Amino acid sequence: MIRTRIAQAAPGTALCAAIALAAMGLQWAEEHWTGRPWLEALVIAILLGTLVRTLWTPDRRWTPGIGFSARTLLEIAVMLLGASISFQAVLDAGLGLILGIAVVVALAIGASYGLGRWLGLPKRMAMLVACGNSICGNSAIAAVAPVIGAKPEDVASAIAFTAILGVIVVLSLPLLVPLLGLSMTQYGVLAGLTVYAVPQVLAATVPVSLVSTQLGTLVKLVRVLMLGPVVIGLSLVAGRSTADAKPSLAWSRLVPWFIVGFLGLALLRSLGVIPDVVLRAVVPIATLLTVIAMAALGLGVDLRILSRVGARVTLAVTLSLLVLIAISLGLIRLLGIA
């Protein structure tokens, strides 16, 4: 069974690894010719993967490995990243940040849902867009959909556009650093509050600074943990029993194993249990796995989908994201994060 799964995943994983190596080679070329990497390998891998996916649609032979790279390898990378992060980063930003994250999620869901309804989206579609934008993209959409009884086509549309817009956010968000004069701490909080998925936070912050990456990842993980209360609340509002919503309320969906692993390693690092020699070995491995996963993420983005997604959905998702960014910047100013 295990050998069969390895054999099935091998072609797609090899494709992702090849794209990742090409991305790392291009970053090396940038550094060699210009003295600095203008685009990090993480971002280049996404762009190369997206280009390949737009020009060519992988068949069944490739999909298991692409899925494995985008999901399992990425989850391992995120978990390993916990070994390099100390909870002191969040404490330095202020304990009020934790409460602030919950407030941002609640306000963003309400504002996004209101925008969707104002633009004429059905209630369930508007809620999918709101939760996807406000919490964690595809994962939130997948968890919320069965609770609210969303239609498969609505789920597909929301996930498709979220995938594309997520990449756009990753590439464009760093531009706000010079435009708004954000510090590395402020940008880390902003990325953690606005970027859809944990791996995308890495792609959006690694090119900026280590501080931004550490704080952004922690903020994002706290934001992901908001999915549990939101799903439970929606199940109660929808009048469904806990038993009826059991598939969506499983702890493995609300608190994924890699988040538990990340928090566990971060705790060990904060307590000084993980020595620097181990950290020096873990970080390069996590970086390589992340670049491979970014290539897989790009392979899942087909820009032609934009022409097939409704204009109202496109506008609703885009406006919701802008509202989320505005609310997040407001929180940063309110808490006085420097």
mmCIF file of C-alpha atoms in Angstrom, residues 20 50 66:
data_model
loop_
_atom_site.group_PDB
_atom_site.id
_atom_site.type_symbol
_atom_site.label_atom_id
_atom_site.label_comp_id
_atom_site.label_asym_id
_atom_site.label_seq_id
_atom_site.Cartn_x
_atom_site.Cartn_y
_atom_site.Cartn_z
ATOM 1 C CA ALA A 20 11.666 24.317 -7.119
ATOM 2 C CA THR A 50 1.444 29.049 -12.392
ATOM 3 C CA ILE A 66 1.296 17.650 -6.834
#
